[in-house]
Structures are given as structure tokens and as C-alpha cells.
Tab-separated table of C-alpha atoms in Angstrom:
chain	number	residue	atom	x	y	z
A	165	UNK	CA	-12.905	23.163	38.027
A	166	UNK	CA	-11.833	26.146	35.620
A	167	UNK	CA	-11.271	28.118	38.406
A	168	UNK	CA	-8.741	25.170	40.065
A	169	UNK	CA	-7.188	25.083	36.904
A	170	UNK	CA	-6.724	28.985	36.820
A	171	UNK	CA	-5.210	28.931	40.324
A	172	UNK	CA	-2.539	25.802	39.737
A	173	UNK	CA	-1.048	27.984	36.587
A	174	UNK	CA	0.529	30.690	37.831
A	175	UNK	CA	2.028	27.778	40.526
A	176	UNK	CA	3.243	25.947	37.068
A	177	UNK	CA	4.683	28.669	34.942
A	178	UNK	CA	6.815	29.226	38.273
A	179	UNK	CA	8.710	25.989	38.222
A	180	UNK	CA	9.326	26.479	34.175
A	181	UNK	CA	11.046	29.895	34.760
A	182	UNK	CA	12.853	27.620	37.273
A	183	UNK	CA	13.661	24.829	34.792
A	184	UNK	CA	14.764	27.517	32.599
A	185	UNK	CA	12.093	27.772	29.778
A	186	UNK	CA	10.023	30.824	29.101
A	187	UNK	CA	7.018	31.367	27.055
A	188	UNK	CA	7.272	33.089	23.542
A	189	UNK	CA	5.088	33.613	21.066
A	190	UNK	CA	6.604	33.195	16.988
A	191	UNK	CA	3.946	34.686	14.146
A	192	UNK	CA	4.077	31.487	11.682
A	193	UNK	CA	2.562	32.941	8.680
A	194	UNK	CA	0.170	36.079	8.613
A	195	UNK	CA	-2.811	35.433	10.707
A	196	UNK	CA	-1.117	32.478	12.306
A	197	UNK	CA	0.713	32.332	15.706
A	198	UNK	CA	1.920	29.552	17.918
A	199	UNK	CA	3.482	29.895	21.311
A	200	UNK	CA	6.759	28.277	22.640
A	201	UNK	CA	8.275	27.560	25.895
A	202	UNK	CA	11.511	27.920	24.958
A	203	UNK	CA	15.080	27.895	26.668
A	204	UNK	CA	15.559	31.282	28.671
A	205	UNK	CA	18.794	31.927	26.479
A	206	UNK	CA	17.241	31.853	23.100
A	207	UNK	CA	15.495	34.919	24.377
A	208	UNK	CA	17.978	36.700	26.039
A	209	UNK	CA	20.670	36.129	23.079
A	210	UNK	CA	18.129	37.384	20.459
A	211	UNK	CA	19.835	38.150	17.515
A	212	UNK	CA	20.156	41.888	16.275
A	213	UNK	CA	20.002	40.456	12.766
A	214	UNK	CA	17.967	37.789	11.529
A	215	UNK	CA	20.474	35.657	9.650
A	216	UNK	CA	22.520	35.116	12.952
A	217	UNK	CA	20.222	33.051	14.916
A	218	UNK	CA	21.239	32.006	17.993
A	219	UNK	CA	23.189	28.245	18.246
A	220	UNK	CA	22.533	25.616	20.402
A	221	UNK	CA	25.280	23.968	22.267
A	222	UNK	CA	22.980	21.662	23.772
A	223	UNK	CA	20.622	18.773	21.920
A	224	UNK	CA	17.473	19.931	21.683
A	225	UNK	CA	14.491	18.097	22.353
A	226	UNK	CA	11.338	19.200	21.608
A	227	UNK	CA	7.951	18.249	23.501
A	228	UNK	CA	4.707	17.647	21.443
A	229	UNK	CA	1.542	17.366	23.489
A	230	UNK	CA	-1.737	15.538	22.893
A	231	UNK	CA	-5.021	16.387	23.000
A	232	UNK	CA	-6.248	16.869	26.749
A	233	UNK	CA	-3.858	19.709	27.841
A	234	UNK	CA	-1.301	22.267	26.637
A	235	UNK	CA	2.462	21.577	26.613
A	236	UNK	CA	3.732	22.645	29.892
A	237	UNK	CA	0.255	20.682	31.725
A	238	UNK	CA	0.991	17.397	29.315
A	239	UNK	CA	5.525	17.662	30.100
A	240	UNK	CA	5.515	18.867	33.204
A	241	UNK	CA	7.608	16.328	34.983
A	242	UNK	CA	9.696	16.217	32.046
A	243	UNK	CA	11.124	19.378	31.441
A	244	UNK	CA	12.858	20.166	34.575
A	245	UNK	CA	14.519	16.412	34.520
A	246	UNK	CA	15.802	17.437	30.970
A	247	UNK	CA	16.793	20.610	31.142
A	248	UNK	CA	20.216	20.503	32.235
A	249	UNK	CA	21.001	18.093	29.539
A	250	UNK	CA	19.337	19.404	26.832
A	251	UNK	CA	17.684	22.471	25.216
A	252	UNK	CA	14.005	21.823	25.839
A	253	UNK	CA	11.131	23.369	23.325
A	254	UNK	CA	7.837	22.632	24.436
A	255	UNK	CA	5.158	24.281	21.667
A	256	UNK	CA	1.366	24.983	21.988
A	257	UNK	CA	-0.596	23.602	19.164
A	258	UNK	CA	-2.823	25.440	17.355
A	259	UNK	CA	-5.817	25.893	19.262
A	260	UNK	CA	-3.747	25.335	22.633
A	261	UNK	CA	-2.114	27.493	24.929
A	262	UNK	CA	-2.872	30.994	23.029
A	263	UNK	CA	-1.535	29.103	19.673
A	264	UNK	CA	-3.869	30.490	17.048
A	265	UNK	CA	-4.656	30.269	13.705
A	266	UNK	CA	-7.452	31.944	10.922
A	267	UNK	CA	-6.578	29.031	8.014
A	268	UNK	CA	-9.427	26.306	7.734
A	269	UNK	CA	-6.968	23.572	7.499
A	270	UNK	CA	-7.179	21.333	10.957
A	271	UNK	CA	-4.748	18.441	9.326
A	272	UNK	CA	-2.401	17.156	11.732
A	273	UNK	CA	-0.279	18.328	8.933
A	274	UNK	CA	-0.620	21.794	8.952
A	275	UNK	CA	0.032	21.714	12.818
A	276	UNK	CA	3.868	19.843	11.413
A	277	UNK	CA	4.176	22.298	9.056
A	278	UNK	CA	3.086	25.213	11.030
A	279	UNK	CA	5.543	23.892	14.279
A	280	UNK	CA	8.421	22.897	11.358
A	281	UNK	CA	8.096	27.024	10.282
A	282	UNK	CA	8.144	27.535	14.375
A	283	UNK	CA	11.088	25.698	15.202
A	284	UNK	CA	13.544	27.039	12.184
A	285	UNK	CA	12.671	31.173	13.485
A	286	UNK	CA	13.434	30.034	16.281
A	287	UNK	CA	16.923	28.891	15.452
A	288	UNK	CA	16.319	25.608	15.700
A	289	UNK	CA	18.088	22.682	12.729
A	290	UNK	CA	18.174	19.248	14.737
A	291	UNK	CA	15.945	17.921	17.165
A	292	UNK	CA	14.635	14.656	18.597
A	293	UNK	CA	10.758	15.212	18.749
A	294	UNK	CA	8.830	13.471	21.899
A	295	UNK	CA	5.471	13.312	20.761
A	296	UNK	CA	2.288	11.874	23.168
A	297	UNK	CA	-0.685	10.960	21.780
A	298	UNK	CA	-1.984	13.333	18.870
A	299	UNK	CA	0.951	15.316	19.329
A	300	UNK	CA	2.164	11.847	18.416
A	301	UNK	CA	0.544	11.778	15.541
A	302	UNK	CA	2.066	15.457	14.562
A	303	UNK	CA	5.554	14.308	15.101
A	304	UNK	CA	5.258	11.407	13.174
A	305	UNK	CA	4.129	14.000	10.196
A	306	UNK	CA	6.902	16.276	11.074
A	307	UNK	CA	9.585	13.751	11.026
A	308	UNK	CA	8.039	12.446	7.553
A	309	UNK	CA	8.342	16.133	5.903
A	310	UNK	CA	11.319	17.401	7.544
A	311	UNK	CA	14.039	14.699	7.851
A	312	UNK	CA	16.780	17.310	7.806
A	313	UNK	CA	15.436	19.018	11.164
A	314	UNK	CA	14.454	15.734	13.006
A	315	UNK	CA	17.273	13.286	13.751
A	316	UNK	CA	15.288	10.952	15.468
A	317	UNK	CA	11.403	10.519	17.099
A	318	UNK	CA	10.085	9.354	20.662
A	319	UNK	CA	6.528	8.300	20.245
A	320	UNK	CA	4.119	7.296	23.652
A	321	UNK	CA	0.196	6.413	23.053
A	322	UNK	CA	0.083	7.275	19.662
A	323	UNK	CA	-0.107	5.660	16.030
A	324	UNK	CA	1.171	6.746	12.431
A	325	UNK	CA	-2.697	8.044	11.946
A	326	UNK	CA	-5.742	7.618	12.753
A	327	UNK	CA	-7.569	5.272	9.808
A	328	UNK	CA	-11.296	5.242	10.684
A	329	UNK	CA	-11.336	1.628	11.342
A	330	UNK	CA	-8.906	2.147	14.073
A	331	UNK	CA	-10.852	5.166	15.202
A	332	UNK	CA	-14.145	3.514	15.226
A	333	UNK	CA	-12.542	-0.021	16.994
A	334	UNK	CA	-11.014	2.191	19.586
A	335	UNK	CA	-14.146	3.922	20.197
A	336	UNK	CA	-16.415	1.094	20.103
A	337	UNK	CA	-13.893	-0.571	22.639
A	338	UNK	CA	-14.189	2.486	25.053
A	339	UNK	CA	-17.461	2.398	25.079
A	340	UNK	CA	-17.723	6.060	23.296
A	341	UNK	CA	-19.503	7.659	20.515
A	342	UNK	CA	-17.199	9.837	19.288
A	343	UNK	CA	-13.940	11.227	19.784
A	344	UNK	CA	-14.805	14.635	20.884
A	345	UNK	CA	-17.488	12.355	23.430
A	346	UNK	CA	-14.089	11.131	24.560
A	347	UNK	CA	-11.563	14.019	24.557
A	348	UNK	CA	-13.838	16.877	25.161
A	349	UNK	CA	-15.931	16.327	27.907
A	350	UNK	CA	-18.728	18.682	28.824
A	351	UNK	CA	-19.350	17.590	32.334
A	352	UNK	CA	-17.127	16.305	35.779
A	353	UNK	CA	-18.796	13.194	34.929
A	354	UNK	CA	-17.232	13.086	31.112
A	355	UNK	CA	-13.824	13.907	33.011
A	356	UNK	CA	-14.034	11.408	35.201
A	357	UNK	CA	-14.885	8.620	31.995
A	358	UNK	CA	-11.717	10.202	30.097
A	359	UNK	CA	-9.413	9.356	33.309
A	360	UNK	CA	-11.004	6.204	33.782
A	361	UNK	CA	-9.638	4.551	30.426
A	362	UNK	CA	-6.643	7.217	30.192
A	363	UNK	CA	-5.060	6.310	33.534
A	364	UNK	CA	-4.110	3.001	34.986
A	365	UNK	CA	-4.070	4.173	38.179
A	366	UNK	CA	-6.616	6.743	39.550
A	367	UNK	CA	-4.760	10.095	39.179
A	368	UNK	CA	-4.907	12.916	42.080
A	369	UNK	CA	-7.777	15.129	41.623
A	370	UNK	CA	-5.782	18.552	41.318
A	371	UNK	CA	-3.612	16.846	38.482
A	372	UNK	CA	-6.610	15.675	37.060
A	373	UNK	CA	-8.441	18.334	36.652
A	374	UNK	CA	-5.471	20.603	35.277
A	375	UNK	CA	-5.567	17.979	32.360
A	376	UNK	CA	-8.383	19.507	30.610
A	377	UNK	CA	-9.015	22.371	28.931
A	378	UNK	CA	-12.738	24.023	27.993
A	379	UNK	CA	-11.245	26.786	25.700
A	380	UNK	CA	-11.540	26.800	21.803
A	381	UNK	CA	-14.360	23.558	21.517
A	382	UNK	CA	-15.352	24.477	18.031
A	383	UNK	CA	-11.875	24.438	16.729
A	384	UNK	CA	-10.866	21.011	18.561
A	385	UNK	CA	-13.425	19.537	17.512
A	386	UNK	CA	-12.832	20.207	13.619
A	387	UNK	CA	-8.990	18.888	14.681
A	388	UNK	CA	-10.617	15.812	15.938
A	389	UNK	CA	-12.811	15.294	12.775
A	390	UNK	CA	-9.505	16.260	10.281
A	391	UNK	CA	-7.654	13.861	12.225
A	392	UNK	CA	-9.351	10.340	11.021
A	393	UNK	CA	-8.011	9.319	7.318
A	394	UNK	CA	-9.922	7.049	5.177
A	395	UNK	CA	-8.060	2.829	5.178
A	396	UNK	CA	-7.441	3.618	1.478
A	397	UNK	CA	-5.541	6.397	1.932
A	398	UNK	CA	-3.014	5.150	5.261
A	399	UNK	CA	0.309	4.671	4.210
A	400	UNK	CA	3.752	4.082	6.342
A	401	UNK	CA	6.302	6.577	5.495
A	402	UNK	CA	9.803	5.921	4.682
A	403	UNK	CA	11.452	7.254	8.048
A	404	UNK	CA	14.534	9.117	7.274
A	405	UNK	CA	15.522	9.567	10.382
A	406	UNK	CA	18.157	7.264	12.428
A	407	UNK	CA	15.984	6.171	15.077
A	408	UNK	CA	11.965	6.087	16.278
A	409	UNK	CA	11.717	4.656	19.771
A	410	UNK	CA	7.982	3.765	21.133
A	411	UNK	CA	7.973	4.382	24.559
A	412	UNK	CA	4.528	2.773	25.968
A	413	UNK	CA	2.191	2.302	29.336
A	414	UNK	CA	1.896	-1.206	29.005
A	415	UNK	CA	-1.453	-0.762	30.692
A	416	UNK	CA	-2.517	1.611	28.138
A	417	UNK	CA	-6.544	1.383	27.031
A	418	UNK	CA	-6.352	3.679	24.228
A	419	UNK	CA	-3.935	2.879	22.121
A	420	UNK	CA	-2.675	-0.705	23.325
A	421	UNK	CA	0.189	-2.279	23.612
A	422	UNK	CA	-0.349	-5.255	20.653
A	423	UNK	CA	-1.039	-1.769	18.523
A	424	UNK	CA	2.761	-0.838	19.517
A	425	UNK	CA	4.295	-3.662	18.638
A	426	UNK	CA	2.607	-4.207	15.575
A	427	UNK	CA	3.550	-0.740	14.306
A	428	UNK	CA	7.683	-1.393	15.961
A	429	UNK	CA	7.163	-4.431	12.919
A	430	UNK	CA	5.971	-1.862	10.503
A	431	UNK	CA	8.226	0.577	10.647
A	432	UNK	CA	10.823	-1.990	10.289
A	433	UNK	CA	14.575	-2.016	11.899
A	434	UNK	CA	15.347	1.495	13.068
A	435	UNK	CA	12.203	1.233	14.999
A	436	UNK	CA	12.351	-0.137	19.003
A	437	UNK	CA	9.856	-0.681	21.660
A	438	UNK	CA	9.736	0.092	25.570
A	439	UNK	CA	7.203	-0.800	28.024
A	440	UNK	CA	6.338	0.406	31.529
A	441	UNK	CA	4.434	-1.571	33.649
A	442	UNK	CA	1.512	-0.144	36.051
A	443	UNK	CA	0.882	2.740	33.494
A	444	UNK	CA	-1.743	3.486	31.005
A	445	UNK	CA	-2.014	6.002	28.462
A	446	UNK	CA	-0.487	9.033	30.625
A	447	UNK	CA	2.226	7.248	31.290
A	448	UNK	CA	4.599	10.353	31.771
A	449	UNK	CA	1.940	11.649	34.547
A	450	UNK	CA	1.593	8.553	36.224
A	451	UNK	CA	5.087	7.005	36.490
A	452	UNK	CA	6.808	9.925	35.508
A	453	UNK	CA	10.263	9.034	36.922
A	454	UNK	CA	10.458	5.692	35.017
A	455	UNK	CA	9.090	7.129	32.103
A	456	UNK	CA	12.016	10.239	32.310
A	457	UNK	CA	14.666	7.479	33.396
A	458	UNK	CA	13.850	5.299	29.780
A	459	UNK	CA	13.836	8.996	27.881
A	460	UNK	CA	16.890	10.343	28.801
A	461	UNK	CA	18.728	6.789	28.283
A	462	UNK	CA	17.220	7.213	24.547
A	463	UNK	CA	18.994	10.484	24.674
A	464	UNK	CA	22.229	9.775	25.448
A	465	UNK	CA	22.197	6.879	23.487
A	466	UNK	CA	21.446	9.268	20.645
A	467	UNK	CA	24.165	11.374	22.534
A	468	UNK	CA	26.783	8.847	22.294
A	469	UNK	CA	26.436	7.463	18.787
A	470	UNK	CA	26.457	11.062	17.485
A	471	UNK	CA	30.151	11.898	19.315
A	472	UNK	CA	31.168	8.498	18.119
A	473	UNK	CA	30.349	9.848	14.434
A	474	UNK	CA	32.545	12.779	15.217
């Protein structure tokens, strides 16, 4: 199964050169790295001097992936279909995808803050952040401390955080122990029980098994544990930004659709909700051209209002 999964890469990273993006690796803080696949120019037009960073004349969208599978593995029927549109940034979290770090902290805010520090080296001052699953969870933090670098947020299968009473209903529901019983499986067999409530649909085995990783257990499983917050301490931010758009398998196991729409009511009028029927919680893998048509129709929306503005 590693060895499938060690095969299919090169294979992947061909069709991102393709696309245009190209891996790059930005030191955060001392001791703390995290790798980008980035748009092929921001490389090439490398500034001589630091305080002339390269502009964007495209929107840029960034892609934030969840918890089974590094960026270009989680987007990778996404990127190409954006590309030509829009400047596409697709990071590695820390502990995916080479992205390292030697701090303690495993907060999903410290991976915000860490791809907030990322994004600005890299040139970057607005985005709209897609975020799936945890990486759902990271963009709602990142959106929440930095209102001046995201304009707006895409969220699919995720939630504001993870309380433990939704952790432990979720769980219970699945039929799981734990989270890292769920999300890091040791065996075929624990693969095959993650795909089994993750999918709608039964997924082809070679895409399947490229959606999980075995590297860095340890350190995934101290994200998993600094993920869950106590009730008492949950809290819905006050959004800056102009829009958050939930974009849902309506078929999804994990985090379901009532969960959605109750959290479209909480986050109150700048919030809207989408739905895609026959998809579960990898709804971008599994119906991947409905799920890009309803995403780039965000976009332009976005597009439009902000030339209207001008």
C-alpha cells in the first residue's frame, strides 16, 4: 500500500507542474518549516530584495487540506480546474507533506498562525481560503485572526471546532473509539472502515489508498488530541470577512448535513449553504466536477462584486 502510494506520486507532482504549481518550502520561524505548492511564477519572479515581493494579478485561492492526505492528494481535481483563473496555493500542514515543526504546540491555531506567517513571505495579502475538514477547522481560525489577509472562506465537512461533545457524538455515531481509531488506521482493514463512513460511494482502490498517509503518527496524533476544546470554552467568532460559503456532501457521515445548516444559522447572514447530492464527506474526490462547478461560481461571484466595488 506504501509502496502504491510511492509509485502514484511522482505520476501526481507531474500534472501540478502541468497545472502550473510547484513545490516550495518557506522557514516559518526558526526550527519551523512548511511547504507550499505554489504558482510557478512566484518562483521564477523571486524578488532580489525582500520588500518587493512579487504581486498577484490573479485572485488567489488557497487550498487547506484535512486530515487523511497532504494538499496536492486532498485538491487534486481542483487545482488544475482553477488554475487559469486564479493563483492557486495549496500548503502542507505541519506534520504533512515535509511541513515540520520542533514547537510543542499542536493547536489548530498554531497551524493558522504558522500558514498566516507562510502566506505573507510568500507575497501573499488577500485570499479566499477553501478549507476541508480539519483544514476546515484551520481556516476557520485563520480567517478569525487575520481578517485583513482573508476576504472570504469556503468550508466542506468541517465545523467552527471540535467541542468534545461533538467529538464524542460523532464518534459514538461511527461506531469508533477514538479519533486517531478513525483517521489513523493501522491496518487495510482500518482503511477500508475510514472509506466506508468517509465516502458515499465506494471510491477506486488506487485513489483510495493514496488518501492515507503512515508518516509522522506520534505527531498526528497529539494534533488530533489538541484539536477537541472543552463545551465551556466554544465560542463563534465575529467573521470579518464578506462572505463564508459551506459547500457540503449531502450524504456526508461525519460531519452531517443538519450540523451545516445549523452552523449557516450561527454564523448568521454573510454565511450560505450548498449541497451536493450522491456525495459524502470527500465530496471533492467523489463528485469532483460538481463540487469544482459550485467553487468556481463562489469565485466569480466574489470576482464580480469586487470589480463592481471598483
Amino acid at each position: 500500500m506504501v509502496n502504491l502510494v510511492a509509485a502514484q506520486r511522482p505520476m501526481l507532482i507531474g500534472f501540478m507542474k502541468m497545472a502550473g504549481v510547484v513545490p516550495h518550502t518557506v522557514e516559518i520561524e526558526p526550527g519551523t518549516s512548511m511547504n507550499f505548492w505554489v504558482p510557478k511564477e512566484t518562483i521564477d519572479t523571486k524578488p532580489k530584495k525582500s520588500e518587493d515581493k512579487p504581486k498577484q494579478n490573479k485572485p488567489v485561492v488557497v487550498l487547506v487540506h484535512g486530515f487523511a492526505a497532504e494538499g496536492i492528494i486532498t485538491w487534486q481535481f481542483q487545482i488544475g480546474s482553477l488554475t487559469k483563473k486564479y493563483a492557486v496555493y495549496v500548503p502542507d500542514l505541519l506534520f504533512f507533506g515535509g511541513s515540520m515543526t520542533d514547537s510543542p504546540d499542536r493547536s489548530p491555531r498554531f497551524q493558522a498562525e504558522c500558514l498566516s506567517k507562510g502566506l505573507k513571505k510568500l507575497g501573499v495579502e488577500k485570499c479566499t481560503v477553501v478549507g476541508f475538514s480539519y483544514g476546515g477547522m484551520v481556516a476557520f481560525k485563520l480567517a478569525e485572526m487575520c481578517p485583513d489577509l482573508v476576504q472570504a472562506v469556503v468550508i466542506s465537512g468541517s465545523i467552527l471546532a471540535m467541542t468534545d461533545s461533538i467529538s464524542s457524538t460523532t464518534l459514538h455515531g461511527l461506531g469508533f473509539s477514538s479519533s486517531s481509531e478513525l483517521l489513523l488506521p493501522t491496518s487495510v482493514k482500518g482503511l477500508k472502515a475510514l472509506l466506508s463512513v468517509a465516502a458515499h460511494k465506494k471510491l477506486c482502490w488506487n485513489l483510495s489508498n493514496s488518501m492515507v498517509s503512515f508518516t509522522n503518527r506520534k505527531e498526528r496524533g497529539e494534533l488530533l488530541e489538541g484539536l477537541v476544546v472543552s463545551n465551556k470554552d466554544a465560542t463563534i467568532p465575529n467573521f470579518q470577512q464578506e462572505r463564508i460559503h459551506l459547500l457540503w456532501g449531502e450524504n456526508d457521515q461525519i460531519f452531517k448535513l443538519e450540523l451545516a445548516k445549523n452552523m449557516k444559522e450561527e454564523l448568521g447572514e454573510k454565511a450560505t449553504f450548498e449541497g451536493i447530492k450522491k456525495a459524502g464527506h470527500l465530496v471533492h474526490l467523489e463528485r469532483p466536477c460538481a463540487y469544482n462547478r459550485c467553487l468556481k461560481r463562489f469565485l466569480a461571484s466574489l470576482h464580480a462584486a469586487h470589480e463592481a466595488q471598483n
